[in-house]
PDB file of C-alpha atoms in Angstrom:
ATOM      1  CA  UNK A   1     -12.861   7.123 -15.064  1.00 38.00           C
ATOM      2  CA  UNK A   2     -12.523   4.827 -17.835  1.00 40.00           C
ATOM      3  CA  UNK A   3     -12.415   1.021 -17.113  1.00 42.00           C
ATOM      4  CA  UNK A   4      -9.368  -0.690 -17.979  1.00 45.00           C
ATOM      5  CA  UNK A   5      -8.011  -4.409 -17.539  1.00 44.00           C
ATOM      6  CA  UNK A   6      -4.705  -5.739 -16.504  1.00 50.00           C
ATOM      7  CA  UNK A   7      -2.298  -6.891 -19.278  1.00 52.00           C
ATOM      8  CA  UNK A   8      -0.969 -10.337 -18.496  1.00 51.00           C
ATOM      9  CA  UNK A   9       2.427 -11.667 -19.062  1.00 51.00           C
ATOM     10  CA  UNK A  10       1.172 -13.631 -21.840  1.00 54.00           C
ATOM     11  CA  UNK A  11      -0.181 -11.075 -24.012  1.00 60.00           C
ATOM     12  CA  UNK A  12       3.549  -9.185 -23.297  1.00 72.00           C
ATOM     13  CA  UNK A  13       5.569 -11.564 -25.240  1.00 72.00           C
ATOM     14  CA  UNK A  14       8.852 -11.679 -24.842  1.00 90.00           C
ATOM     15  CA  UNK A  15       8.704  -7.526 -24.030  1.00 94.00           C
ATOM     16  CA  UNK A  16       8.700  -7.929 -20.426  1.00 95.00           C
ATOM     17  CA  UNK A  17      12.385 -10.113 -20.865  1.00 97.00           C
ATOM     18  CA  UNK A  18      13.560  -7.510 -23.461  1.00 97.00           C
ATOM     19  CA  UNK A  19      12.801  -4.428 -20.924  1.00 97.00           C
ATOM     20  CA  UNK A  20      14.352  -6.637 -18.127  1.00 98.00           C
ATOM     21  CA  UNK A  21      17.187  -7.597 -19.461  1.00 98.00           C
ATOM     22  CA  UNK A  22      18.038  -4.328 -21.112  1.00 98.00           C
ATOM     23  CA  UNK A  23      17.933  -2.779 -18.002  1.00 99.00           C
ATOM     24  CA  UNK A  24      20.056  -5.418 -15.996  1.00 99.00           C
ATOM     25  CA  UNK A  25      22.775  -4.916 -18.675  1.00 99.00           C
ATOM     26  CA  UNK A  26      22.495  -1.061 -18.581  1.00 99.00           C
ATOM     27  CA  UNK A  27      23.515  -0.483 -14.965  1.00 99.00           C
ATOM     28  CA  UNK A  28      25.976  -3.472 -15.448  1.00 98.00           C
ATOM     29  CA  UNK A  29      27.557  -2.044 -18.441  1.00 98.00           C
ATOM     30  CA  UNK A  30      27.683   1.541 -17.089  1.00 98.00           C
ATOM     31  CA  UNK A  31      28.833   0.481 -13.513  1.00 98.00           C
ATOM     32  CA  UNK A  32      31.987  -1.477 -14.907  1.00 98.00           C
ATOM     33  CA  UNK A  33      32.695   1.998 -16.869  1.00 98.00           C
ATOM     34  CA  UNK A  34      32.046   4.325 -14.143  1.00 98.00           C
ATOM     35  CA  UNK A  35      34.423   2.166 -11.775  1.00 97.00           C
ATOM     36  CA  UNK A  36      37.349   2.326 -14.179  1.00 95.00           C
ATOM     37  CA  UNK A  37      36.456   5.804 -14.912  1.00 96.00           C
ATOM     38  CA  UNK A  38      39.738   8.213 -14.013  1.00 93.00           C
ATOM     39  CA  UNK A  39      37.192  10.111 -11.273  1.00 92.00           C
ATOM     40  CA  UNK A  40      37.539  14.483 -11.455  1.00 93.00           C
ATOM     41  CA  UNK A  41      35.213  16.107  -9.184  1.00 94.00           C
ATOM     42  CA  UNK A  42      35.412  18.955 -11.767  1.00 94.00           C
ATOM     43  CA  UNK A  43      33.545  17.213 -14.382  1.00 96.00           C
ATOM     44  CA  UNK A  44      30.498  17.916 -14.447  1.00 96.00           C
ATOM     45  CA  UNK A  45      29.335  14.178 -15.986  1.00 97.00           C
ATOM     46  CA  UNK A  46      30.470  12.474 -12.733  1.00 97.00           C
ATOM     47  CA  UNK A  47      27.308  13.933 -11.093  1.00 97.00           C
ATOM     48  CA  UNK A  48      25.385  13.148 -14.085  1.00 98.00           C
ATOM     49  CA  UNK A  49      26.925   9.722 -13.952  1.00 98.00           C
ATOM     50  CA  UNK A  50      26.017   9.222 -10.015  1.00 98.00           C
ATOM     51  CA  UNK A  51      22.059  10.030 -10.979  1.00 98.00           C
ATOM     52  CA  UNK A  52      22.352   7.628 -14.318  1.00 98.00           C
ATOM     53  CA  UNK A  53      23.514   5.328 -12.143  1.00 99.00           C
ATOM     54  CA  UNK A  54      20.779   5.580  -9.407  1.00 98.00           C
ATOM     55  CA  UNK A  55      18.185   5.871 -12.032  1.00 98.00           C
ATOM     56  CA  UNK A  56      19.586   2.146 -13.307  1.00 99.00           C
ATOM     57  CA  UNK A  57      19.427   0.925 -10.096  1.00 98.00           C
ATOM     58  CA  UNK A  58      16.164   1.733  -9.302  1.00 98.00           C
ATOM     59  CA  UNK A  59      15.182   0.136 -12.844  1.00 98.00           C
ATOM     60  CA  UNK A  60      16.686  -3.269 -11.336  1.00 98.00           C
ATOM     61  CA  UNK A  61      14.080  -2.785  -8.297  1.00 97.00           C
ATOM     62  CA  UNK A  62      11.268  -1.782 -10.495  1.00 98.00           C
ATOM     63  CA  UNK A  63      12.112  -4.952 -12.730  1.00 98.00           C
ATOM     64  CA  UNK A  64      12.032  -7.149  -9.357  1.00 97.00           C
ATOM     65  CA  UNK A  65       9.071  -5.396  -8.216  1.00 96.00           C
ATOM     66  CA  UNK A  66       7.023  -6.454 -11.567  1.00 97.00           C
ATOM     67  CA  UNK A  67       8.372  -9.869 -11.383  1.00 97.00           C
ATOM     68  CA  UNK A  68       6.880 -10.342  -8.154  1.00 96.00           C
ATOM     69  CA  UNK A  69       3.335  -9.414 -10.039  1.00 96.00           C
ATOM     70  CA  UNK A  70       4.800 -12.018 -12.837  1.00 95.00           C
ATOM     71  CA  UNK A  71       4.916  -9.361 -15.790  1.00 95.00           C
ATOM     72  CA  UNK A  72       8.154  -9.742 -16.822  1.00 96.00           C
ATOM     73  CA  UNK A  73       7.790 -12.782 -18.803  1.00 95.00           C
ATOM     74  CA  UNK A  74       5.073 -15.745 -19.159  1.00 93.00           C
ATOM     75  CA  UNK A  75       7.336 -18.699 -18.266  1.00 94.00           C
ATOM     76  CA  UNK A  76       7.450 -18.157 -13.993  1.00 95.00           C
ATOM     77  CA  UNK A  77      10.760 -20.059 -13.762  1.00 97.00           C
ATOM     78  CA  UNK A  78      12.240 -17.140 -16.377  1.00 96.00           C
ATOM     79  CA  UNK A  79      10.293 -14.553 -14.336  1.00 97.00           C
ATOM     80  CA  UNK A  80      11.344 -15.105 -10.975  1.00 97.00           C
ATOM     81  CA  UNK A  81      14.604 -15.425 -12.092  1.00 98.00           C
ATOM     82  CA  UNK A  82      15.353 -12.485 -13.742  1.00 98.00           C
ATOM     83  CA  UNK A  83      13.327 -11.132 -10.455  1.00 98.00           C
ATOM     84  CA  UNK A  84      16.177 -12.434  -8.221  1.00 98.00           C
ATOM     85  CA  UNK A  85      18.867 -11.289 -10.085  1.00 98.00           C
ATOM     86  CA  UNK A  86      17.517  -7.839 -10.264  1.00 98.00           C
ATOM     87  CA  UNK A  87      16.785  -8.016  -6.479  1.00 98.00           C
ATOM     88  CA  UNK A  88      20.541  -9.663  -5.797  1.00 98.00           C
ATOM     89  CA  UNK A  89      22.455  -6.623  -7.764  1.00 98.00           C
ATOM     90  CA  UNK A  90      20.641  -3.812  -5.445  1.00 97.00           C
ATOM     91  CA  UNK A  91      22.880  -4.519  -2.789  1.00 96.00           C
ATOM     92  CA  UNK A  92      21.719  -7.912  -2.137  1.00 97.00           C
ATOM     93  CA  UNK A  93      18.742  -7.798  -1.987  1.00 96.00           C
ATOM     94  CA  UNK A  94      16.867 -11.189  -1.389  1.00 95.00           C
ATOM     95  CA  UNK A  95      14.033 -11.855  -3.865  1.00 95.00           C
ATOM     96  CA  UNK A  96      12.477 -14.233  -2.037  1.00 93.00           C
ATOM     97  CA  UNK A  97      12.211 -11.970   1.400  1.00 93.00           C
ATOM     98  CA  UNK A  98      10.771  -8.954  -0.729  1.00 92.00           C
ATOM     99  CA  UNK A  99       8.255 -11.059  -2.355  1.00 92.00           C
ATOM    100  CA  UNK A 100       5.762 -11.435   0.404  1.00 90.00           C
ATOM    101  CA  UNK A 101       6.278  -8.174   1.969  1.00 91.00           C
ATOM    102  CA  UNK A 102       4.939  -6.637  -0.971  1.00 90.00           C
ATOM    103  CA  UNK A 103       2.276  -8.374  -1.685  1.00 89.00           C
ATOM    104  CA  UNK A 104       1.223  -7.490   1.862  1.00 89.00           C
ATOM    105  CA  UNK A 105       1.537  -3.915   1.057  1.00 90.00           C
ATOM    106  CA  UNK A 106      -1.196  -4.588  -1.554  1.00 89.00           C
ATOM    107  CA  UNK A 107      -3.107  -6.236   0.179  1.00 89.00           C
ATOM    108  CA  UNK A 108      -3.228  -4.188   3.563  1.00 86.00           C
ATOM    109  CA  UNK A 109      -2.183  -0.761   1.826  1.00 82.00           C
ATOM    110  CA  UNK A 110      -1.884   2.163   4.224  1.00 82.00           C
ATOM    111  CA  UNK A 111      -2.964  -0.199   7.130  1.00 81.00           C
ATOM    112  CA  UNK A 112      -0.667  -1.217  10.177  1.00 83.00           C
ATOM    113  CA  UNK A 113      -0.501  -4.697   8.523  1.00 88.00           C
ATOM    114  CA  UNK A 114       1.388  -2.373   5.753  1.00 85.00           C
ATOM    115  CA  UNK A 115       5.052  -3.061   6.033  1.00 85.00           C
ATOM    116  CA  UNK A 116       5.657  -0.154   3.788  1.00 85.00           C
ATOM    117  CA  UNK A 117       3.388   2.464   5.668  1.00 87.00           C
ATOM    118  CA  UNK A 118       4.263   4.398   8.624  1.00 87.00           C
ATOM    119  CA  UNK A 119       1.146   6.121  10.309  1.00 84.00           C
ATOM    120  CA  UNK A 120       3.860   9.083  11.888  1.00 87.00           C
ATOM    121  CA  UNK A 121       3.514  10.675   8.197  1.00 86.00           C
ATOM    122  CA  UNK A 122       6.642  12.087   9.169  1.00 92.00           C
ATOM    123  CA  UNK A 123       9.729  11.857   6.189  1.00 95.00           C
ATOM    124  CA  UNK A 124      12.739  10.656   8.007  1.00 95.00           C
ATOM    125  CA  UNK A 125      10.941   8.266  10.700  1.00 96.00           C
ATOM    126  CA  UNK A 126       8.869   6.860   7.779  1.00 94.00           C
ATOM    127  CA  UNK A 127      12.285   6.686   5.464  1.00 96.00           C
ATOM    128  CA  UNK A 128      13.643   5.004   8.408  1.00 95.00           C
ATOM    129  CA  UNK A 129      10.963   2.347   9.207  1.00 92.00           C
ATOM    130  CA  UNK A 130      11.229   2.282   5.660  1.00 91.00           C
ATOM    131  CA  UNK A 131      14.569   0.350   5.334  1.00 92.00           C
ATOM    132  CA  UNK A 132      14.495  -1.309   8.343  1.00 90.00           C
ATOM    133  CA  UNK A 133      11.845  -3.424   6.759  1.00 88.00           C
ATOM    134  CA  UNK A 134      13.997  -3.894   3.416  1.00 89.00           C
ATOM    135  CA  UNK A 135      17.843  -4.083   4.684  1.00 90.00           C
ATOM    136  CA  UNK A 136      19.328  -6.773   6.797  1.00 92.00           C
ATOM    137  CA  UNK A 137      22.696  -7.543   8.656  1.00 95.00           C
ATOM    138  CA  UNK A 138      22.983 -10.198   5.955  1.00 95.00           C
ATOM    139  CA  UNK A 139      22.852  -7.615   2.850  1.00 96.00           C
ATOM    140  CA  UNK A 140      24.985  -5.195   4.974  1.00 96.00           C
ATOM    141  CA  UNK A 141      28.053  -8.137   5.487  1.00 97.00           C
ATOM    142  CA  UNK A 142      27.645  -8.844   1.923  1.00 97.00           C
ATOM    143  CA  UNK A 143      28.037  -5.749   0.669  1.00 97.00           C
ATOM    144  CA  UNK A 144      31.582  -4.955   3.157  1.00 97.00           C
ATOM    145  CA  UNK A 145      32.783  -8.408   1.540  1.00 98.00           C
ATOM    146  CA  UNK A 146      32.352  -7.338  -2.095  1.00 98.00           C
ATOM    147  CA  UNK A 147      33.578  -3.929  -0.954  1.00 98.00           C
ATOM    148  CA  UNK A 148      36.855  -5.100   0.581  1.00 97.00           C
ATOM    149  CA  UNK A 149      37.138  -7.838  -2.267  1.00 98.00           C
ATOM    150  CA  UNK A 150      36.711  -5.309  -4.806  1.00 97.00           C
ATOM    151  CA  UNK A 151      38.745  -2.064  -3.943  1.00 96.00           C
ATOM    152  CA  UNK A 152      42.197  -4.948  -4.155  1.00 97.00           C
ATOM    153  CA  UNK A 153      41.328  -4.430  -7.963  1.00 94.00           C
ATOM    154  CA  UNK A 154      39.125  -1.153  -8.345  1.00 97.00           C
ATOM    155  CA  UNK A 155      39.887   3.001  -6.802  1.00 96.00           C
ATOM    156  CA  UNK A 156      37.727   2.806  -3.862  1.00 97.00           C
ATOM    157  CA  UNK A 157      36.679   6.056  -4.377  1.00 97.00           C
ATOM    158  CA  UNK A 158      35.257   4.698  -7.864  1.00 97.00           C
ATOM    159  CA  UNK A 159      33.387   1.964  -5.877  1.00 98.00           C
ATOM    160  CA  UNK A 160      31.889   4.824  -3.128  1.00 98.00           C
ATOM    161  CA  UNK A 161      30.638   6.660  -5.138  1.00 98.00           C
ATOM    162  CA  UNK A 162      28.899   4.887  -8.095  1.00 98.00           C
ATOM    163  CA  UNK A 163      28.358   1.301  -6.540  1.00 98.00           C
ATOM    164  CA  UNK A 164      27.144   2.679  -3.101  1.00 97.00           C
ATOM    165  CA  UNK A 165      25.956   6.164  -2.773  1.00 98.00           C
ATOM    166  CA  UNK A 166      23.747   5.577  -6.288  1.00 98.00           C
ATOM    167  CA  UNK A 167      22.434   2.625  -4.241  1.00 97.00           C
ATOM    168  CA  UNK A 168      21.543   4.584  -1.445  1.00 97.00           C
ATOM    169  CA  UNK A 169      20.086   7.360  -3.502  1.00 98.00           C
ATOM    170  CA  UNK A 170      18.010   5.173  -5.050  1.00 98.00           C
ATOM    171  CA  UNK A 171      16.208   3.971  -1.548  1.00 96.00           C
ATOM    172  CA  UNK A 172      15.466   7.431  -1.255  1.00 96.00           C
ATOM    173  CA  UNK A 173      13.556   7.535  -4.794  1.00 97.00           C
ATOM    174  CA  UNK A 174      11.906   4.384  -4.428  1.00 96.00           C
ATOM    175  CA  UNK A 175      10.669   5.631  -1.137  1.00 95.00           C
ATOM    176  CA  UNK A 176       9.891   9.100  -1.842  1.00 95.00           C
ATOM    177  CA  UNK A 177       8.129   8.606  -5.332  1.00 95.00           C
ATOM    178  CA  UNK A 178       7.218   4.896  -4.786  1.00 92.00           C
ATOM    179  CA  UNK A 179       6.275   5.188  -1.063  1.00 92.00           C
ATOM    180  CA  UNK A 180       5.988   8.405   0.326  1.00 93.00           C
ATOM    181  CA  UNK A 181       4.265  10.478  -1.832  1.00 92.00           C
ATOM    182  CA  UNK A 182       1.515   8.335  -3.178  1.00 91.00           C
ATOM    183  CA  UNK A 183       0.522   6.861   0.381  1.00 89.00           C
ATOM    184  CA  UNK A 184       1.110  10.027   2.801  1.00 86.00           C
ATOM    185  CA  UNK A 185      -2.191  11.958   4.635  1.00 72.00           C
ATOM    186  CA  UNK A 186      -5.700  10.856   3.903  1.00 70.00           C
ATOM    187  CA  UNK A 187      -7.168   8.812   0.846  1.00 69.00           C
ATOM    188  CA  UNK A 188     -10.170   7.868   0.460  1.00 73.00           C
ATOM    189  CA  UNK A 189     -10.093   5.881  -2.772  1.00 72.00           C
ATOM    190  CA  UNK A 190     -10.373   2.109  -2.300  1.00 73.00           C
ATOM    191  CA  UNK A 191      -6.677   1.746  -3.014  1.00 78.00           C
ATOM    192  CA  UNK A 192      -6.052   4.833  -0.381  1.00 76.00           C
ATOM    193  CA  UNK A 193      -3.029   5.902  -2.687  1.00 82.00           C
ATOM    194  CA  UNK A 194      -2.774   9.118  -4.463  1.00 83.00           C
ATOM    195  CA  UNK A 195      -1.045   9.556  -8.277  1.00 87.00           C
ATOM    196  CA  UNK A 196       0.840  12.521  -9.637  1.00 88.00           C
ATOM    197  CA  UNK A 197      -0.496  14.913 -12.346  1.00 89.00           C
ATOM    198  CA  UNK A 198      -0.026  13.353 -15.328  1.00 90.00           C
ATOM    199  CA  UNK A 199       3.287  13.921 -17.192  1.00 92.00           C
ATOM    200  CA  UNK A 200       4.859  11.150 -18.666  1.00 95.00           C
ATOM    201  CA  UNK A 201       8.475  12.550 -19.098  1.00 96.00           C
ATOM    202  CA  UNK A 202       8.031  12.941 -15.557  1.00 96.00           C
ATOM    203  CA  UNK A 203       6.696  10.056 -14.478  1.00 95.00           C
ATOM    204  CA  UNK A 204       9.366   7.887 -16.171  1.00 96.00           C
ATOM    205  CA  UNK A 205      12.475  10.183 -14.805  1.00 97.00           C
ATOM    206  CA  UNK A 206      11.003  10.377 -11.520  1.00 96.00           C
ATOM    207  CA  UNK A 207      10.713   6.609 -10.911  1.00 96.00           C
ATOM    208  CA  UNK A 208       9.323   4.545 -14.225  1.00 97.00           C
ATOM    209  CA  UNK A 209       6.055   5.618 -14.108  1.00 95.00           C
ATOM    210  CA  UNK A 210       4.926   4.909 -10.409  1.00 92.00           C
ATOM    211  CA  UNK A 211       3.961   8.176  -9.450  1.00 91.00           C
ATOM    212  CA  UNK A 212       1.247   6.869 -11.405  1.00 94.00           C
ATOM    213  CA  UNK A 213       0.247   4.680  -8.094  1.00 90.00           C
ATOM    214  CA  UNK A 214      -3.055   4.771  -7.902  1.00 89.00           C
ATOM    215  CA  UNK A 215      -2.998   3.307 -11.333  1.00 92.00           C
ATOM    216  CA  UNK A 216      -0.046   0.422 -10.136  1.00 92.00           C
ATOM    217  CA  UNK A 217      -2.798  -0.448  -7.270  1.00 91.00           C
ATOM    218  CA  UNK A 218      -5.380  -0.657  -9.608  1.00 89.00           C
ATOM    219  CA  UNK A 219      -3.650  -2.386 -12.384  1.00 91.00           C
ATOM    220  CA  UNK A 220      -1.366  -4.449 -10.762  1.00 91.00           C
ATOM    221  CA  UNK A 221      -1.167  -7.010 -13.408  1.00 92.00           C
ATOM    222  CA  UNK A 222       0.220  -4.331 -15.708  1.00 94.00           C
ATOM    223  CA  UNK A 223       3.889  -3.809 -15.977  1.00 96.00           C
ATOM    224  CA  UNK A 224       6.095  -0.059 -15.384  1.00 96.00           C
ATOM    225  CA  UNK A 225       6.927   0.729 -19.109  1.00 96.00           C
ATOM    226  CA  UNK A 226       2.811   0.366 -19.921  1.00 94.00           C
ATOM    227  CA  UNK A 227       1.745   2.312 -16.845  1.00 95.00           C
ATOM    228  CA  UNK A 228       1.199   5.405 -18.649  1.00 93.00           C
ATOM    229  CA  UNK A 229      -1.575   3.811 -20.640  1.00 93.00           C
ATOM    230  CA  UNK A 230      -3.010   3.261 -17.526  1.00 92.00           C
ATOM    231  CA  UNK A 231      -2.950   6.761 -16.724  1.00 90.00           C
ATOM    232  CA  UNK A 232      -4.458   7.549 -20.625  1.00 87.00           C
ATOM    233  CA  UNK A 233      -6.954   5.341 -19.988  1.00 83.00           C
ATOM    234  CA  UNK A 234      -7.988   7.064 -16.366  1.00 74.00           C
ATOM    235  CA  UNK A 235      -8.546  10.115 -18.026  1.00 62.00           C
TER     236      UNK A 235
END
């Protein structure tokens, strides 16, 4: 195995914003579409649309989830900013709450001082554990208020199905990708995680390039969109 260092913020330039930002006003730009879209469950883009979406919305945690390493850009005030607002648009989630969960994942990974590990193994209980850690009554209240606020202006079966059930979707490949597969059975490898095959395509479809965990554990300093050099680099 090759050795490798992390890539700071600093060396990133203003990349780390660009990639942010871009992906911030992606699922913004597409979600304001989508919810003035007229809405035919016989075209076959409105599914295509409802996994776009998720895929965007999973690229706002993944963007929160590097600024909590500080990759996204050099200045911390910038970083942890764009870091909560990527956080606040996934269905409110608080920045500042995920922030030390995860870095206790890191530090305690597949431990029971892992708040992302469930020892069962099992999908659903695991799933389930899962997002009790990660949703509150808080998020859930906030969400019905901006639901109820927005369906005076908006079809509410426009706001169901590509503000919600992408969100939900996307839990489920964070967790399965992110979570599930790289941390379930035994490890032995000091970061006890496994990583897919690789396959870049894949990788970046399946959840920007963390299947690649093993690499994320080991490189943690090195943001999602240069993850596959990791990977290069490992082989």
């Amino acid at each position: 195995m090759a050795n490798h260092t992390s890539i700071s913020s600093d060396s990133l330039g203003s990349k780390g914003i660009i990639v942010a930002v871009t992906i911030i006003i992606s699922w913004a730009t597409l979600l304001v579409f989508l919810l003035n879209w007229e809405l035919s469950w016989d075209n076959p883009l409105v599914y295509v649309a409802i996994l776009l979406q998720m895929h965007l919305y999973t690229g706002l945690f993944i963007t929160a989830h590097d600024a909590m390493h500080g990759v996204v850009a050099a200045n911390k005030k910038v970083n942890h900013t764009l870091g909560w607002i990527s956080a606040i648009l996934f269905s409110y989630n608080f920045y500042w709450k995920l922030f030390p969960k995860h870095h206790e994942h890191h530090r305690y990974v597949a431990t029971d001082k892992d708040p992302d590990y469930h020892p069962s193994g099992n999908f659903f209980i695991w799933y389930l554990s899962f997002i009790r850690q990660y949703v509150n009554i808080w998020q859930i209240l906030l969400m019905a208020i901006t639901f109820n606020i927005l369906k005076l202006f908006l079809p509410t079966e426009n706001l169901i199905i590509f503000w919600m059930v992408p969100a939900v979707l996307s839990t489920l490949q964070l967790f399965y990708f992110g979570t599930y597969l790289p941390h379930r059975g035994e490890s032995d490898n000091k970061h006890h995680s496994h990583s897919q095959d690789k396959n870049h395509l894949w990788a970046f479809i399946s959840c920007y390039f963390f299947g690649y965990h093993f690499e994320h554990h080991d490189s943690p300093g090195t943001p999602w969109w240069r993850l596959w050099k990791v990977k290069e680099n490992n082989h």
